[in-house]
XYZ file of C-alpha atoms in Angstrom:
604
model
C 71.310 123.422 -195.544
C 74.109 125.735 -196.663
C 74.819 129.394 -195.936
C 74.761 132.282 -198.508
C 78.069 134.302 -198.257
C 78.485 137.709 -199.959
C 81.123 140.177 -200.809
C 79.932 143.341 -202.391
C 82.351 145.932 -203.713
C 82.016 149.352 -205.614
C 84.380 151.834 -206.672
C 83.444 155.365 -208.145
C 86.629 157.321 -208.014
C 90.140 156.080 -208.794
C 93.770 157.365 -208.058
C 94.632 156.808 -211.747
C 93.040 159.483 -214.054
C 93.065 156.823 -216.863
C 89.800 155.416 -215.076
C 86.916 158.046 -215.236
C 84.963 158.647 -212.164
C 81.561 156.601 -212.142
C 78.320 157.944 -210.509
C 76.568 154.873 -209.321
C 79.057 152.025 -208.523
C 79.144 152.743 -204.900
C 75.318 153.358 -204.669
C 74.788 150.193 -206.497
C 77.084 148.093 -203.972
C 75.236 149.534 -201.080
C 71.787 149.020 -202.546
C 72.875 145.185 -203.208
C 74.417 144.870 -199.911
C 71.185 146.310 -198.248
C 68.920 144.038 -200.309
C 70.653 140.842 -199.552
C 70.421 141.368 -195.611
C 66.999 143.012 -195.425
C 64.484 140.764 -194.048
C 61.953 141.886 -196.747
C 64.654 141.158 -199.309
C 67.270 138.162 -199.618
C 66.979 137.741 -195.925
C 70.825 136.600 -195.891
C 72.520 136.708 -192.477
C 74.233 140.236 -191.909
C 77.271 138.524 -190.447
C 77.639 136.594 -193.867
C 77.658 139.754 -195.927
C 80.664 142.225 -196.348
C 80.473 145.504 -198.078
C 83.796 147.290 -199.128
C 83.764 150.509 -201.184
C 85.462 153.686 -202.117
C 89.049 154.222 -200.949
C 88.881 151.157 -198.892
C 88.509 148.933 -201.866
C 92.205 148.547 -202.739
C 93.362 145.725 -204.903
C 95.311 143.936 -201.804
C 92.179 144.004 -199.445
C 89.809 142.929 -202.142
C 91.626 140.106 -203.424
C 92.447 138.672 -199.870
C 88.785 139.186 -198.873
C 87.690 137.346 -202.017
C 90.075 134.500 -201.707
C 89.472 134.155 -197.902
C 85.736 134.008 -198.538
C 85.920 131.424 -201.193
C 88.617 129.003 -199.706
C 88.814 129.422 -195.849
C 85.075 130.500 -195.124
C 82.846 128.760 -197.507
C 82.225 124.973 -196.935
C 80.335 122.250 -198.790
C 76.809 123.224 -199.583
C 77.509 127.185 -199.249
C 76.812 129.797 -201.825
C 79.434 132.394 -202.504
C 78.156 135.623 -204.151
C 80.740 138.249 -205.159
C 79.545 141.558 -207.062
C 81.848 144.049 -208.265
C 81.063 147.492 -209.576
C 83.888 149.536 -211.352
C 86.373 149.589 -213.991
C 87.774 146.416 -215.823
C 90.368 146.628 -218.274
C 92.846 144.283 -220.470
C 96.508 144.327 -220.149
C 98.154 145.631 -223.316
C 100.924 143.039 -223.372
C 99.310 139.823 -222.788
C 95.458 140.818 -223.191
C 94.426 139.159 -220.115
C 91.609 140.743 -217.990
C 92.004 142.841 -214.860
C 89.663 144.472 -212.337
C 90.384 148.135 -211.461
C 90.315 148.893 -207.567
C 90.779 152.275 -206.220
C 94.552 152.234 -206.143
C 95.025 150.514 -209.516
C 97.310 152.151 -212.155
C 96.184 151.424 -215.855
C 99.777 151.417 -217.065
C 100.758 148.998 -214.138
C 98.090 146.035 -214.411
C 99.738 144.180 -211.743
C 98.297 146.646 -209.330
C 95.039 145.593 -210.226
C 93.253 142.108 -209.811
C 94.372 139.492 -212.516
C 91.082 137.872 -213.245
C 92.437 134.354 -214.374
C 94.598 134.032 -211.193
C 91.897 135.236 -208.966
C 89.293 132.682 -210.671
C 91.785 129.866 -210.146
C 92.626 130.760 -206.626
C 89.171 131.452 -205.415
C 86.652 129.346 -207.758
C 89.294 126.550 -208.259
C 90.162 126.024 -204.303
C 86.627 126.737 -202.967
C 84.633 123.814 -201.461
C 81.430 125.783 -201.885
C 78.578 124.176 -203.924
C 78.108 127.416 -205.932
C 80.441 130.305 -206.745
C 79.239 133.169 -208.684
C 80.928 136.446 -209.756
C 78.569 139.421 -210.780
C 80.788 141.837 -212.485
C 79.154 145.142 -213.412
C 82.101 146.921 -215.129
C 83.013 149.752 -217.337
C 84.902 148.573 -220.266
C 88.329 150.439 -220.538
C 90.953 150.441 -223.015
C 91.619 150.372 -226.722
C 92.683 146.680 -226.812
C 89.129 145.596 -225.321
C 87.675 147.683 -228.173
C 89.732 145.791 -230.649
C 88.838 142.319 -229.369
C 84.997 142.668 -228.949
C 82.791 141.146 -231.510
C 79.756 143.525 -230.527
C 79.646 147.116 -228.749
C 79.176 145.539 -225.270
C 80.906 142.465 -225.438
C 82.364 141.174 -222.270
C 84.152 138.042 -223.547
C 87.494 139.634 -223.837
C 87.659 140.484 -220.259
C 86.890 136.705 -219.439
C 89.387 135.474 -222.056
C 89.603 131.936 -223.728
C 91.268 130.103 -220.787
C 88.811 131.268 -218.076
C 85.752 130.222 -220.674
C 87.493 126.715 -221.178
C 87.661 126.023 -217.413
C 84.199 127.021 -216.661
C 82.754 124.835 -219.397
C 84.729 121.774 -217.900
C 83.348 122.234 -214.637
C 79.797 123.176 -212.904
C 78.241 125.663 -210.681
C 81.197 128.048 -211.109
C 79.757 131.141 -213.066
C 80.477 134.568 -214.067
C 77.692 136.878 -214.929
C 79.067 140.116 -216.821
C 77.178 143.412 -217.570
C 78.575 146.678 -219.325
C 78.275 149.758 -217.220
C 79.608 151.744 -220.081
C 82.476 152.362 -222.497
C 83.521 154.625 -225.365
C 80.221 153.969 -227.045
C 77.822 154.828 -224.285
C 78.239 156.217 -220.767
C 77.189 154.934 -217.480
C 73.209 155.183 -217.384
C 71.093 155.262 -214.132
C 67.460 154.913 -213.172
C 66.005 156.173 -209.848
C 69.569 156.960 -208.434
C 71.063 153.487 -209.239
C 72.806 151.974 -212.094
C 70.343 150.491 -214.691
C 71.581 146.866 -214.051
C 71.545 146.884 -210.468
C 68.186 148.694 -210.376
C 66.636 146.066 -212.604
C 68.623 143.257 -210.811
C 67.074 144.269 -207.415
C 63.589 144.759 -209.015
C 63.884 141.212 -210.464
C 64.846 139.721 -206.926
C 61.886 141.423 -205.511
C 59.438 139.124 -207.076
C 59.216 139.382 -211.227
C 62.107 136.833 -211.450
C 60.773 134.148 -208.880
C 59.506 130.858 -209.468
C 55.645 130.962 -209.248
C 55.372 127.447 -207.835
C 58.139 127.450 -205.340
C 58.802 131.033 -204.792
C 62.682 130.652 -205.197
C 64.805 132.835 -207.417
C 67.594 131.035 -209.138
C 70.474 132.893 -211.112
C 69.141 131.323 -214.446
C 65.503 132.911 -213.642
C 67.322 136.402 -212.663
C 69.413 136.174 -215.773
C 66.454 135.425 -218.128
C 64.518 138.366 -216.537
C 67.367 140.751 -217.016
C 68.060 139.717 -220.450
C 64.474 140.341 -221.379
C 64.311 143.699 -219.523
C 67.488 145.450 -220.088
C 68.947 147.039 -223.382
C 71.801 146.046 -225.374
C 74.360 147.934 -223.321
C 73.350 146.459 -219.906
C 72.044 143.067 -221.069
C 73.948 140.470 -218.982
C 76.162 137.545 -220.483
C 76.304 134.463 -218.216
C 79.759 132.164 -218.553
C 79.610 128.694 -217.107
C 77.074 125.868 -216.289
C 74.513 125.829 -213.676
C 74.256 122.184 -213.072
C 72.240 122.379 -209.595
C 69.949 125.242 -208.908
C 71.817 128.248 -207.563
C 69.214 129.558 -205.295
C 69.738 133.422 -204.509
C 66.070 133.737 -202.809
C 64.383 131.090 -201.021
C 64.963 127.815 -199.361
C 68.357 126.396 -200.420
C 68.077 122.705 -201.732
C 70.399 120.033 -200.275
C 73.504 119.818 -202.665
C 74.328 116.185 -203.541
C 78.247 115.476 -202.576
C 78.883 114.658 -206.190
C 77.771 117.986 -207.082
C 80.002 119.703 -204.456
C 83.062 117.779 -205.735
C 82.214 118.819 -209.302
C 82.519 122.704 -208.425
C 86.566 122.230 -208.718
C 87.835 124.329 -211.450
C 90.545 122.961 -213.495
C 93.913 124.747 -213.655
C 94.028 127.994 -215.741
C 96.999 129.264 -217.422
C 98.689 132.416 -217.974
C 58.970 148.895 -211.869
C 59.832 150.653 -208.511
C 62.069 149.529 -205.839
C 60.453 149.191 -202.296
C 61.307 151.921 -199.761
C 63.389 149.481 -198.044
C 66.015 149.156 -200.826
C 66.414 152.760 -201.799
C 69.862 153.929 -201.860
C 71.231 155.427 -198.554
C 72.286 158.780 -197.827
C 75.694 160.331 -199.239
C 78.538 158.802 -197.135
C 81.001 161.038 -195.140
C 84.895 160.812 -195.570
C 86.398 157.569 -195.098
C 88.042 158.316 -191.608
C 84.507 159.397 -190.197
C 82.379 156.609 -192.009
C 82.666 154.052 -189.243
C 81.959 156.626 -186.296
C 79.178 158.283 -188.113
C 77.612 154.806 -189.379
C 77.409 153.763 -185.734
C 75.877 157.064 -184.695
C 72.976 156.929 -187.226
C 72.909 153.294 -187.229
C 71.778 153.322 -183.333
C 69.609 156.559 -183.557
C 66.385 154.685 -183.561
C 66.935 152.210 -180.876
C 66.187 154.604 -177.686
C 63.175 153.262 -175.799
C 64.127 149.567 -175.684
C 67.641 150.047 -174.745
C 66.651 152.254 -172.101
C 63.755 150.056 -170.734
C 66.098 147.172 -170.375
C 67.950 148.837 -167.637
C 65.181 148.960 -165.185
C 63.130 145.736 -165.271
C 60.792 145.126 -162.181
C 60.990 142.155 -160.199
C 57.646 141.035 -161.836
C 59.194 140.767 -165.100
C 57.438 144.134 -166.208
C 59.052 147.408 -167.135
C 58.459 149.996 -164.754
C 60.060 153.495 -165.085
C 60.677 156.252 -162.447
C 60.283 159.977 -163.043
C 63.769 160.386 -163.700
C 64.103 157.619 -165.733
C 61.187 158.866 -167.982
C 62.997 162.381 -168.162
C 66.265 160.786 -169.094
C 64.516 158.660 -171.688
C 62.797 161.789 -173.168
C 66.088 163.833 -173.390
C 67.697 160.905 -175.443
C 64.777 160.640 -177.697
C 65.227 164.509 -178.490
C 68.766 163.887 -178.885
C 68.184 161.381 -181.610
C 65.665 163.504 -183.195
C 68.326 166.317 -183.042
C 70.698 163.938 -184.807
C 68.397 163.164 -187.444
C 67.708 166.856 -188.149
C 71.722 167.264 -188.508
C 72.105 169.364 -185.252
C 74.773 167.741 -183.337
C 75.283 170.549 -180.858
C 71.721 170.612 -179.873
C 71.697 166.702 -179.470
C 74.806 167.024 -177.514
C 73.312 169.471 -174.998
C 70.129 167.027 -174.497
C 72.526 164.127 -173.731
C 74.503 166.270 -171.122
C 71.179 166.979 -169.465
C 70.585 163.277 -169.538
C 73.841 162.550 -168.015
C 73.184 164.838 -165.126
C 70.094 163.057 -164.172
C 71.729 159.516 -164.614
C 75.659 159.869 -164.858
C 76.069 155.919 -165.326
C 73.461 155.747 -168.125
C 75.266 153.312 -170.735
C 73.128 154.597 -173.646
C 73.534 158.272 -172.873
C 77.509 157.642 -172.527
C 77.526 155.813 -175.885
C 75.439 158.501 -177.607
C 77.778 161.420 -176.223
C 80.678 159.491 -177.462
C 79.084 158.891 -180.947
C 78.449 162.725 -181.249
C 81.981 163.609 -180.033
C 83.306 161.095 -182.648
C 81.246 162.499 -185.427
C 82.768 165.890 -184.992
C 86.426 164.641 -184.877
C 86.697 164.874 -180.919
C 88.096 161.176 -180.913
C 89.805 161.357 -177.740
C 86.994 162.815 -175.872
C 84.509 160.274 -177.331
C 86.998 157.499 -176.427
C 87.042 158.386 -172.797
C 83.058 158.165 -172.652
C 83.179 154.825 -174.080
C 85.924 153.583 -171.955
C 83.546 154.600 -168.898
C 80.868 152.551 -170.393
C 83.160 149.681 -170.690
C 84.117 149.845 -167.238
C 80.465 149.926 -166.166
C 79.619 146.729 -168.608
C 82.531 144.755 -170.088
C 80.385 143.059 -172.379
C 78.706 145.747 -174.124
C 79.155 144.864 -177.635
C 78.200 148.307 -179.068
C 80.955 149.930 -176.761
C 83.640 147.724 -178.208
C 82.556 148.558 -181.593
C 82.475 152.381 -180.620
C 85.912 151.618 -179.390
C 87.198 150.207 -182.482
C 85.529 152.834 -184.749
C 87.195 155.646 -182.666
C 90.752 153.991 -182.388
C 90.804 153.560 -186.150
C 90.047 157.119 -186.697
C 93.042 157.748 -184.293
C 95.312 155.846 -186.512
C 95.618 152.732 -183.985
C 94.485 149.990 -186.240
C 95.782 146.959 -184.407
C 93.993 147.806 -181.140
C 91.102 148.889 -183.263
C 91.014 145.187 -184.945
C 91.298 143.613 -181.626
C 88.343 145.673 -180.117
C 86.004 144.836 -183.190
C 86.874 141.112 -182.886
C 85.802 141.303 -179.290
C 82.540 143.049 -180.271
C 81.910 140.401 -182.676
C 82.529 137.727 -180.468
C 79.812 139.452 -178.271
C 77.247 140.042 -180.987
C 78.006 138.192 -183.965
C 75.004 139.578 -185.876
C 75.515 143.237 -186.033
C 76.152 144.544 -189.521
C 77.550 147.797 -188.363
C 80.158 146.114 -186.693
C 81.065 144.129 -189.747
C 81.166 147.633 -191.658
C 83.599 148.743 -188.861
C 85.790 145.727 -189.392
C 86.024 146.071 -193.092
C 86.992 149.567 -192.683
C 89.634 148.998 -190.399
C 91.229 146.250 -192.804
C 90.902 148.751 -195.515
C 93.084 151.185 -193.253
C 95.331 148.456 -192.321
C 95.945 147.468 -195.935
C 96.425 151.033 -197.053
C 98.868 151.884 -194.333
C 100.761 148.631 -195.241
C 100.822 149.650 -198.842
C 102.172 152.955 -198.195
C 104.886 151.998 -195.968
C 106.099 149.523 -198.691
C 106.152 152.184 -201.007
C 108.164 154.311 -198.844
C 110.812 151.524 -198.365
C 111.120 151.282 -202.067
C 111.495 155.148 -202.572
C 115.483 155.828 -202.967
C 116.442 159.138 -201.735
C 117.691 161.520 -204.643
C 121.499 161.072 -204.879
C 123.440 164.425 -205.090
C 124.536 165.089 -208.705
C 128.123 164.247 -209.201
C 130.645 166.348 -210.775
C 129.736 169.714 -208.963
C 131.912 172.497 -207.999
C 133.458 170.859 -204.946
C 134.463 167.761 -207.093
C 135.722 170.102 -209.733
C 138.343 172.017 -207.475
C 139.301 168.812 -205.838
C 140.314 167.395 -209.400
C 142.036 170.783 -210.115
C 143.929 170.606 -206.763
C 145.060 167.206 -207.477
C 146.144 168.111 -210.995
C 148.371 170.919 -209.559
C 149.698 168.864 -206.618
C 151.083 166.136 -209.255
C 152.691 168.894 -211.297
C 153.985 170.490 -208.172
C 155.385 167.078 -207.213
C 156.855 166.283 -210.411
C 158.674 169.679 -210.881
C 160.137 169.536 -207.162
C 161.525 166.076 -208.186
C 163.195 167.503 -211.165
C 164.690 170.437 -209.536
C 166.222 168.517 -206.413
C 168.981 166.833 -208.515
C 170.024 170.163 -210.086
C 169.481 172.469 -207.306
C 170.610 170.384 -204.496
C 172.656 167.367 -205.986
C 174.058 166.107 -202.711
C 170.540 164.704 -201.698
C 169.847 161.180 -202.816
C 168.776 160.679 -206.323
C 166.024 158.093 -205.268
C 164.229 161.079 -203.517
C 164.034 162.917 -206.708
C 162.888 159.826 -208.825
C 160.238 159.027 -206.224
C 158.572 162.608 -206.269
C 158.836 162.574 -210.332
C 157.001 159.258 -210.227
C 154.403 160.216 -207.584
C 153.647 163.506 -209.522
C 153.439 161.636 -212.803
C 151.058 158.820 -211.257
C 148.785 161.673 -209.724
C 148.631 163.223 -212.975
C 147.736 160.076 -214.991
C 145.230 158.650 -212.644
C 143.337 161.999 -211.992
C 143.066 162.435 -215.639
C 141.931 159.106 -216.652
C 139.347 158.846 -213.593
C 138.124 162.527 -214.038
C 137.476 162.015 -217.621
C 135.812 158.638 -217.176
C 133.387 159.876 -214.448
C 132.829 163.397 -215.098
C 133.365 163.881 -218.905
C 134.699 166.889 -220.930
C 134.850 169.274 -217.936
C 137.613 167.390 -216.479
C 139.247 166.458 -219.782
C 139.494 170.344 -220.451
C 141.346 170.482 -216.978
C 143.688 167.744 -218.120
C 144.239 169.549 -221.475
C 145.218 172.772 -219.335
C 147.731 171.046 -217.253
C 149.291 169.328 -220.093
C 149.636 172.691 -222.043
C 151.559 173.965 -218.913
C 154.130 171.096 -219.331
C 154.103 171.384 -222.954
C 155.117 175.147 -222.420
C 157.712 174.412 -220.125
C 159.133 171.678 -222.349
C 159.123 173.984 -225.432
C 160.541 177.017 -223.723
C 157.223 179.080 -223.739
C 156.137 181.961 -221.690
C 157.101 180.328 -218.294
C 160.326 179.117 -219.336
C 161.266 182.102 -221.207
C 161.342 183.919 -217.921
C 164.199 181.479 -216.704
C 166.233 181.050 -219.968
C 169.062 183.246 -218.791
C 169.583 181.078 -215.790
C 169.604 178.094 -218.205
C 172.293 179.318 -220.317
C 174.150 180.878 -217.568
C 174.174 179.244 -214.070
C 172.730 175.928 -215.123
C 175.122 175.565 -217.947
C 177.873 176.499 -215.908
C 176.837 174.148 -213.199
C 176.754 171.185 -215.851
C 180.273 172.225 -216.861
C 181.566 172.028 -213.640
C 179.479 169.336 -212.568
C 178.956 166.812 -215.203
C 177.147 164.428 -212.454
C 173.954 166.642 -213.041
C 173.725 165.906 -216.720
C 171.710 162.946 -216.157
C 169.110 164.527 -214.224
C 169.110 167.425 -216.366
C 167.902 164.912 -219.322
C 165.212 163.562 -216.981
C 163.831 166.968 -216.975
C 162.764 166.857 -220.632
C 161.717 163.329 -220.441
C 159.561 163.717 -217.501
C 157.969 166.887 -219.064
C 157.514 165.135 -222.270
C 155.704 162.074 -220.369
C 153.721 164.687 -218.256
C 152.433 166.189 -221.459
C 151.535 163.151 -223.633
C 150.468 160.310 -220.980
C 147.769 162.034 -218.774
C 146.304 163.580 -222.295
C 146.257 159.845 -223.595
C 144.721 158.427 -220.644
C 141.951 161.341 -220.271
C 140.914 160.574 -223.887
C 140.495 157.071 -223.312
C 138.645 157.623 -220.041
C 136.481 160.026 -221.796
C 135.734 157.553 -224.565
C 135.333 154.770 -221.968
C 132.778 156.798 -219.962
C 130.833 157.173 -223.152
C 130.665 153.793 -224.237
C 129.578 152.447 -220.621
C 127.389 154.835 -219.941
C 128.599 155.578 -216.390
C 127.668 159.418 -216.504
C 124.004 158.663 -217.601
C 123.550 156.021 -214.926
C 124.584 158.592 -212.258
C 122.138 161.276 -213.047
C-alpha cells in the first residue's frame, strides 16, 4: 500500500504591492495541513506532510520542495498532494501561468514559479501513482481577464500546453478554484476561505462513498461543484484513470497504471472543533520556538511519570516528585494564559526541587526562547542533552534556537538528528521547514548583494576639470618655451626647441580630443579658451600688444644681425596657427563622437 505525501503552501502577504494582501490563505493552509494529519481527519502520517507559509514560502524553497517531493521522495503506488493558496498571474510577454510566492515580483515573472516547467519537472518525472495540484488562487493581472471566457475561468493559468499534456496521460490532475479577482474579493466562512472550508467539510464525510467510506478526488470535486457558488466552484483538469483516494484505504495500484502516469513533455455545515483554524502566528523568527513551547504544554504528567518507574512496572511518585509535577502543571497553565513570567517562576521552583529534571529544563528553555533570550535558552537545552543525548525534543529545541540565532547549518544538523530519533513529530518537521526557509532567504539575499554594483563616482567633477585645465596650460607653456628658445638662446640645439614645441602641441591636441569625447561641452569650452589665447598671440592681440615694441625693436635687430633665427621666428607663427586650429578641430570631433557613441550616458 502506498503512502500519502502532502505539501501545503499558503501566502497572505507579498513583498510586491502589485499583489494585494490576502486574508485567509495562510489560515486555509494551516487548516488543510491540520486536517490531513489529524487522526479524526485524513489520518495521514505527520512525517509525510509539510506546511510552508508566510515569508518562508519563497519561490526557490517551494519549487525545490515540490520537485523533491514528487521526484525524490514519492515512489510507485504513492499519492502526492500539493495545495497552494495565494496569488497566480500570467506573463504579459508569453501568456504562460505563474504561481506568486512571498518574494515574487509581478513585473519579473521569473521570480515566481513557472507552472509549465514545474508541471513537467514534478508530474512528468514522478514515479508516484497519483499527483494532484490543488491551486486555490487569486487571479491577478489584466492579461488573465482578457483571456478568460467566464468571470472566474482558470484555464488561462493552466494554458493549452499543460491541458494537452494532461489529456495524454492519466492520474496527473490539477484542481483550480478562484479565491478572487477584480470581479469579486476573497470570501470567507468561519475564519476560513470559502473553498477551503467547504473542502474540509466535504472531506469530513459528505463526500464519502456510502459503501466503502472512501473519499476520492472525483467525489470531492462533485461535492464542491454542487455546494459552491460560481466564484469558488472548482475546475478539474486531467484524467483520473484509477481512484485517487484521499480518505480511506488506498487500493493497490497496477504497474501499468503507475507507468501511465508519466507526463509528456510540455513546451514553452460546521467543522469539527479539531479542524478549526489555529491561533494567530507570531513573527517568523519566533515561530519555531513558540511552536515547540505551545505544542508541548499539555504533555506534562506522562513525561514526568516516565522518569520514575518502579521495579514492579507501576509508576510511583515521591513527595518531591509530586510537588515538582504540580509546579510544572501550573507553569503550563500560566503559558496557556499568556503569562510567561509566572510560568518561569514555577519552573525555577521545580528546578530547585529537581535540578536535573529534563522536562523542567526544556520548559525553561522554551520560555526563555519565546521571549528572545536565545543564548540562555540554549544553555538549558545543552544541559538536557548532556543528561540524555537521545532526547529528540531537546535536539529539536536546539535546532529552533540556533535558527533564531542565525546559525542555520548547525540548526539543520540538529533538526535532522531529532528526526532520526523521532521521525513522527510534526512540530519537528515544522522547525525543519522554517530552517530551510531561512537558509533559502539568506542565500537569496547573499546572491542579491553580489549582484549589486557599488555606485561609481560621477566622472567630470571639479578635480577632473582642473586636471584638464592644468594639462592645457602645460601644453601651452611647453609650446611657448619651445618657440622662445631659438630666439632668446640661439646657441642651444634646435632639436630641443622642436621637441618642446611638439610635446606641447601633442598635449593640447590629445587633451582637447579626449576631454571633449569623455566629458562633453565643459571640456570643449576649455579648448576654445586656450585656442583663443593662441589666436590672440598670433594676431597681435592684447597679450602680444604688450611686447610689440620688443618685436619691432630688439627682435627685428636680432634678425638683421642674426639671419639664422629667421627660420625659428617663422616657426612661431606656424606653431601658433597649429595650436589654434588643430586642438579646436579635434575637440569638436571628440564632442560629436561622444554624443554618437553615448559614452557620457553610459558612465552616469
